[in-house]
């Protein structure tokens, strides 16, 4: 049995979620609510002691790290008709260049801006005592520091540097997609899924740099993935399942 613990169809959680839908694998989605800090509760830290999603439970074996989970699905289900990893070793290497890049560069700069825009206001809404109680439950020291930065507001120099990296990232994606429909060659792969997880929505949140005039190929790629049946099913079913878990008194 497969159970995926995630925040839903966005950022790193989207990677294995979309991979599962693309491969047509039967799994139980378990959405963890970040606004209620469920990923820092003891029950979840018993699943992943680092208190991070996504986490995949496959017959009692817990696999963590979003890109690792995606590759695990390729290894654990070799007979699945849908392959998201190329067969050719050169193409596999190219795919992994893109998944490594998104994990080590692209994700981080977009994440910092997201934390400033979204996590910061949430963190500042707590009293000092409430905030310290929540931070004390975070098992990763670096994440505690990040929460403190978000509450205080990231330095402008940091935000400026992260925006520079976002522009570099967008330019790299646009240049590649001007040459090829998909990132790692002629076929849709984990390279596309992992980068889409971060790029999707940038046409709204970063419309000054991701738009039809500046990045037509990147925008077409985002739209093409959103139009895939697996992506449409993922977004529709996830929205319904997450709504079912929302508190009864939620607005």
Short mmCIF file of C-alpha atoms in Angstrom, two decimals:
data_model
loop_
_atom_site.label_atom_id
_atom_site.label_comp_id
_atom_site.label_asym_id
_atom_site.label_seq_id
_atom_site.Cartn_x
_atom_site.Cartn_y
_atom_site.Cartn_z
CA UNK A 1 0.00 0.00 0.00
CA UNK A 2 1.16 3.51 -0.82
CA UNK A 3 0.39 6.50 1.38
CA UNK A 4 1.69 9.94 0.48
CA UNK A 5 1.90 12.58 3.18
CA UNK A 6 2.07 16.03 1.62
CA UNK A 7 0.97 19.65 1.77
CA UNK A 8 -0.98 19.14 -1.45
CA UNK A 9 -0.32 19.99 -5.12
CA UNK A 10 2.30 22.70 -4.76
CA UNK A 11 6.09 23.08 -4.49
CA UNK A 12 7.99 19.97 -3.38
CA UNK A 13 4.82 18.11 -2.39
CA UNK A 14 3.60 18.36 -5.98
CA UNK A 15 6.51 16.32 -7.34
CA UNK A 16 5.57 12.84 -6.05
CA UNK A 17 1.87 13.68 -6.11
CA UNK A 18 1.93 14.37 -9.84
CA UNK A 19 4.26 11.42 -10.46
CA UNK A 20 1.75 9.09 -8.76
CA UNK A 21 -1.09 10.43 -10.91
CA UNK A 22 0.97 10.25 -14.09
CA UNK A 23 1.90 6.63 -13.39
CA UNK A 24 -1.69 5.75 -12.45
CA UNK A 25 -0.62 4.16 -9.16
CA UNK A 26 -3.22 3.52 -6.48
CA UNK A 27 -2.33 5.42 -3.33
CA UNK A 28 -3.87 7.00 -0.25
CA UNK A 29 -3.31 10.77 -0.09
CA UNK A 30 -2.80 12.12 3.41
CA UNK A 31 -2.74 15.89 3.40
CA UNK A 32 -0.83 17.49 6.25
CA UNK A 33 -2.02 20.99 7.14
CA UNK A 34 0.93 23.42 7.43
CA UNK A 35 -1.31 26.15 8.87
CA UNK A 36 -1.94 23.87 11.85
CA UNK A 37 1.73 22.80 11.95
CA UNK A 38 0.71 19.16 11.63
CA UNK A 39 4.12 18.28 10.19
CA UNK A 40 5.68 19.21 13.54
CA UNK A 41 3.31 17.11 15.61
CA UNK A 42 4.59 13.96 17.26
CA UNK A 43 2.45 11.63 15.12
CA UNK A 44 4.05 12.94 11.94
CA UNK A 45 7.56 13.13 13.35
CA UNK A 46 7.17 9.42 14.09
CA UNK A 47 6.84 9.01 10.30
CA UNK A 48 9.57 11.49 9.36
CA UNK A 49 11.69 12.64 12.31
CA UNK A 50 12.74 15.71 10.29
CA UNK A 51 9.14 16.93 10.31
CA UNK A 52 9.08 17.55 6.58
CA UNK A 53 6.78 16.59 3.74
CA UNK A 54 6.46 14.87 1.39
CA UNK A 55 6.91 11.42 2.83
CA UNK A 56 5.89 8.18 1.14
CA UNK A 57 4.94 5.10 3.15
CA UNK A 58 5.21 1.99 0.98
CA UNK A 59 4.18 -1.08 2.95
CA UNK A 60 5.76 0.31 6.09
CA UNK A 61 8.92 1.61 4.43
CA UNK A 62 9.10 5.41 4.60
CA UNK A 63 10.80 7.25 1.76
CA UNK A 64 11.52 10.96 2.14
CA UNK A 65 12.84 13.82 -0.03
CA UNK A 66 10.61 14.74 -2.96
CA UNK A 67 12.93 13.91 -5.86
CA UNK A 68 14.09 10.70 -4.20
CA UNK A 69 10.45 9.63 -3.86
CA UNK A 70 9.89 10.26 -7.56
CA UNK A 71 12.88 8.11 -8.52
CA UNK A 72 11.82 5.47 -6.00
CA UNK A 73 8.50 5.10 -7.78
CA UNK A 74 10.37 4.35 -11.01
CA UNK A 75 12.44 1.67 -9.25
CA UNK A 76 9.65 0.16 -7.15
CA UNK A 77 7.21 -0.17 -10.04
CA UNK A 78 9.35 -1.17 -13.03
CA UNK A 79 6.40 -2.80 -14.80
CA UNK A 80 4.29 0.35 -14.77
CA UNK A 81 3.33 1.28 -18.31
CA UNK A 82 4.13 4.97 -17.77
CA UNK A 83 7.85 5.71 -17.51
CA UNK A 84 8.96 9.06 -16.16
CA UNK A 85 12.66 8.30 -16.39
CA UNK A 86 14.31 7.82 -19.80
CA UNK A 87 15.85 4.48 -20.74
CA UNK A 88 18.99 5.91 -22.29
CA UNK A 89 21.80 6.58 -19.74
CA UNK A 90 22.69 9.90 -21.35
CA UNK A 91 19.08 11.04 -21.15
CA UNK A 92 18.88 9.85 -17.53
CA UNK A 93 21.93 11.96 -16.72
CA UNK A 94 20.35 14.98 -18.42
CA UNK A 95 17.15 14.42 -16.45
CA UNK A 96 19.12 14.30 -13.21
CA UNK A 97 21.01 17.48 -14.05
CA UNK A 98 17.64 19.23 -14.12
CA UNK A 99 16.28 17.58 -10.96
CA UNK A 100 19.52 18.34 -9.11
CA UNK A 101 19.42 21.95 -10.29
CA UNK A 102 15.85 22.51 -9.15
CA UNK A 103 16.61 21.01 -5.72
CA UNK A 104 19.83 22.92 -5.16
CA UNK A 105 19.16 26.28 -6.87
CA UNK A 106 15.78 27.03 -8.41
CA UNK A 107 13.64 25.85 -5.51
CA UNK A 108 15.57 27.79 -2.89
CA UNK A 109 15.35 31.24 -4.43
CA UNK A 110 11.63 30.91 -5.16
CA UNK A 111 11.09 29.50 -1.66
CA UNK A 112 12.72 32.46 0.07
CA UNK A 113 10.46 34.93 -1.71
CA UNK A 114 7.47 32.72 -0.88
CA UNK A 115 8.44 32.67 2.78
CA UNK A 116 8.75 36.45 2.81
CA UNK A 117 5.37 36.94 1.14
CA UNK A 118 3.31 34.22 2.81
CA UNK A 119 5.00 32.71 5.87
CA UNK A 120 6.19 36.05 7.26
CA UNK A 121 2.71 37.51 7.84
CA UNK A 122 1.55 34.23 9.39
CA UNK A 123 4.57 34.10 11.72
CA UNK A 124 4.08 37.71 12.78
CA UNK A 125 0.44 37.06 13.67
CA UNK A 126 1.48 34.94 16.67
CA UNK A 127 2.33 36.33 20.05
CA UNK A 128 5.94 35.91 21.14
CA UNK A 129 4.97 33.01 23.39
CA UNK A 130 2.94 31.27 20.69
CA UNK A 131 5.72 31.68 18.15
CA UNK A 132 8.39 30.32 20.48
CA UNK A 133 6.21 27.32 21.32
CA UNK A 134 5.79 26.47 17.65
CA UNK A 135 9.46 26.99 16.80
CA UNK A 136 10.52 24.73 19.68
CA UNK A 137 8.70 21.84 17.99
CA UNK A 138 10.65 22.17 14.72
CA UNK A 139 13.28 19.40 14.66
CA UNK A 140 15.66 21.02 12.12
CA UNK A 141 17.70 23.94 13.51
CA UNK A 142 18.01 25.55 10.08
CA UNK A 143 14.22 25.59 9.76
CA UNK A 144 13.94 27.29 13.13
CA UNK A 145 16.30 29.99 11.83
CA UNK A 146 14.23 30.34 8.67
CA UNK A 147 11.06 30.85 10.70
CA UNK A 148 12.80 33.55 12.73
CA UNK A 149 13.95 35.27 9.55
CA UNK A 150 10.43 35.13 8.16
CA UNK A 151 8.98 36.62 11.35
CA UNK A 152 11.52 39.43 11.39
CA UNK A 153 11.49 39.92 7.63
CA UNK A 154 14.31 38.82 5.38
CA UNK A 155 17.01 41.46 4.81
CA UNK A 156 16.47 43.41 1.58
CA UNK A 157 19.90 42.35 0.33
CA UNK A 158 18.84 38.71 0.68
CA UNK A 159 15.59 39.31 -1.18
CA UNK A 160 17.40 41.17 -3.96
CA UNK A 161 19.87 38.30 -4.38
CA UNK A 162 17.10 35.70 -4.46
CA UNK A 163 15.24 37.70 -7.10
CA UNK A 164 18.43 37.80 -9.16
CA UNK A 165 18.62 34.00 -8.91
CA UNK A 166 14.98 33.71 -9.94
CA UNK A 167 15.71 35.72 -13.07
CA UNK A 168 18.69 33.47 -13.82
CA UNK A 169 16.46 30.42 -13.33
CA UNK A 170 13.68 31.74 -15.56
CA UNK A 171 16.18 32.60 -18.28
CA UNK A 172 17.69 29.12 -18.15
CA UNK A 173 14.30 27.43 -18.42
CA UNK A 174 13.21 29.69 -21.26
CA UNK A 175 16.43 29.07 -23.19
CA UNK A 176 16.13 25.30 -22.84
CA UNK A 177 12.44 25.18 -23.72
CA UNK A 178 13.09 27.27 -26.82
CA UNK A 179 15.16 24.30 -28.01
CA UNK A 180 13.04 21.38 -26.80
CA UNK A 181 9.44 20.73 -25.83
CA UNK A 182 10.59 18.98 -22.65
CA UNK A 183 13.58 19.70 -20.43
CA UNK A 184 15.50 16.42 -20.75
CA UNK A 185 14.85 15.77 -24.42
CA UNK A 186 11.92 14.67 -26.56
CA UNK A 187 10.01 12.94 -23.76
CA UNK A 188 8.19 14.23 -20.69
CA UNK A 189 10.05 13.12 -17.58
CA UNK A 190 10.78 13.76 -13.91
CA UNK A 191 12.87 16.71 -15.07
CA UNK A 192 9.64 18.39 -16.14
CA UNK A 193 7.61 17.33 -13.11
CA UNK A 194 10.21 18.52 -10.61
CA UNK A 195 10.71 21.90 -12.28
CA UNK A 196 7.00 22.38 -12.91
CA UNK A 197 6.44 21.96 -9.16
CA UNK A 198 8.34 25.20 -8.62
CA UNK A 199 7.58 27.08 -11.85
CA UNK A 200 3.81 26.56 -11.89
CA UNK A 201 2.11 29.72 -10.72
CA UNK A 202 5.08 31.98 -11.43
CA UNK A 203 3.05 33.46 -14.28
CA UNK A 204 0.89 34.93 -11.50
CA UNK A 205 3.30 35.52 -8.61
CA UNK A 206 6.16 36.72 -10.84
CA UNK A 207 4.20 38.06 -13.80
CA UNK A 208 6.79 40.75 -14.48
CA UNK A 209 9.33 38.11 -15.54
CA UNK A 210 7.13 35.13 -16.53
CA UNK A 211 4.69 36.27 -19.18
CA UNK A 212 3.86 35.70 -22.88
CA UNK A 213 6.17 38.46 -24.09
CA UNK A 214 9.24 37.63 -22.00
CA UNK A 215 8.99 33.84 -21.66
CA UNK A 216 6.67 32.37 -24.32
CA UNK A 217 8.29 28.92 -24.27
CA UNK A 218 8.27 28.62 -20.47
CA UNK A 219 4.65 29.71 -20.34
CA UNK A 220 3.67 27.23 -23.07
CA UNK A 221 5.42 24.45 -21.13
CA UNK A 222 3.59 25.37 -17.90
CA UNK A 223 0.29 25.39 -19.77
CA UNK A 224 1.06 22.06 -21.48
CA UNK A 225 1.68 20.31 -18.18
CA UNK A 226 -1.40 21.86 -16.59
CA UNK A 227 -3.42 20.51 -19.52
CA UNK A 228 -2.25 16.92 -19.03
CA UNK A 229 -5.04 14.62 -17.78
CA UNK A 230 -2.93 13.53 -14.80
CA UNK A 231 -2.32 17.12 -13.72
CA UNK A 232 -5.97 18.06 -14.09
CA UNK A 233 -7.04 15.02 -12.08
CA UNK A 234 -4.43 15.76 -9.42
CA UNK A 235 -5.54 19.35 -8.92
CA UNK A 236 -9.26 18.52 -8.96
CA UNK A 237 -9.08 15.53 -6.61
CA UNK A 238 -6.60 17.19 -4.28
CA UNK A 239 -8.80 20.27 -3.94
CA UNK A 240 -11.75 18.08 -3.02
CA UNK A 241 -9.78 15.92 -0.59
CA UNK A 242 -8.15 18.91 1.11
CA UNK A 243 -11.52 20.67 1.46
CA UNK A 244 -12.89 17.55 3.18
CA UNK A 245 -10.13 17.81 5.78
CA UNK A 246 -10.58 21.54 6.43
CA UNK A 247 -11.81 22.55 9.90
CA UNK A 248 -15.60 22.80 10.08
CA UNK A 249 -15.39 26.46 11.07
CA UNK A 250 -13.01 27.43 8.26
CA UNK A 251 -14.12 30.43 6.24
#
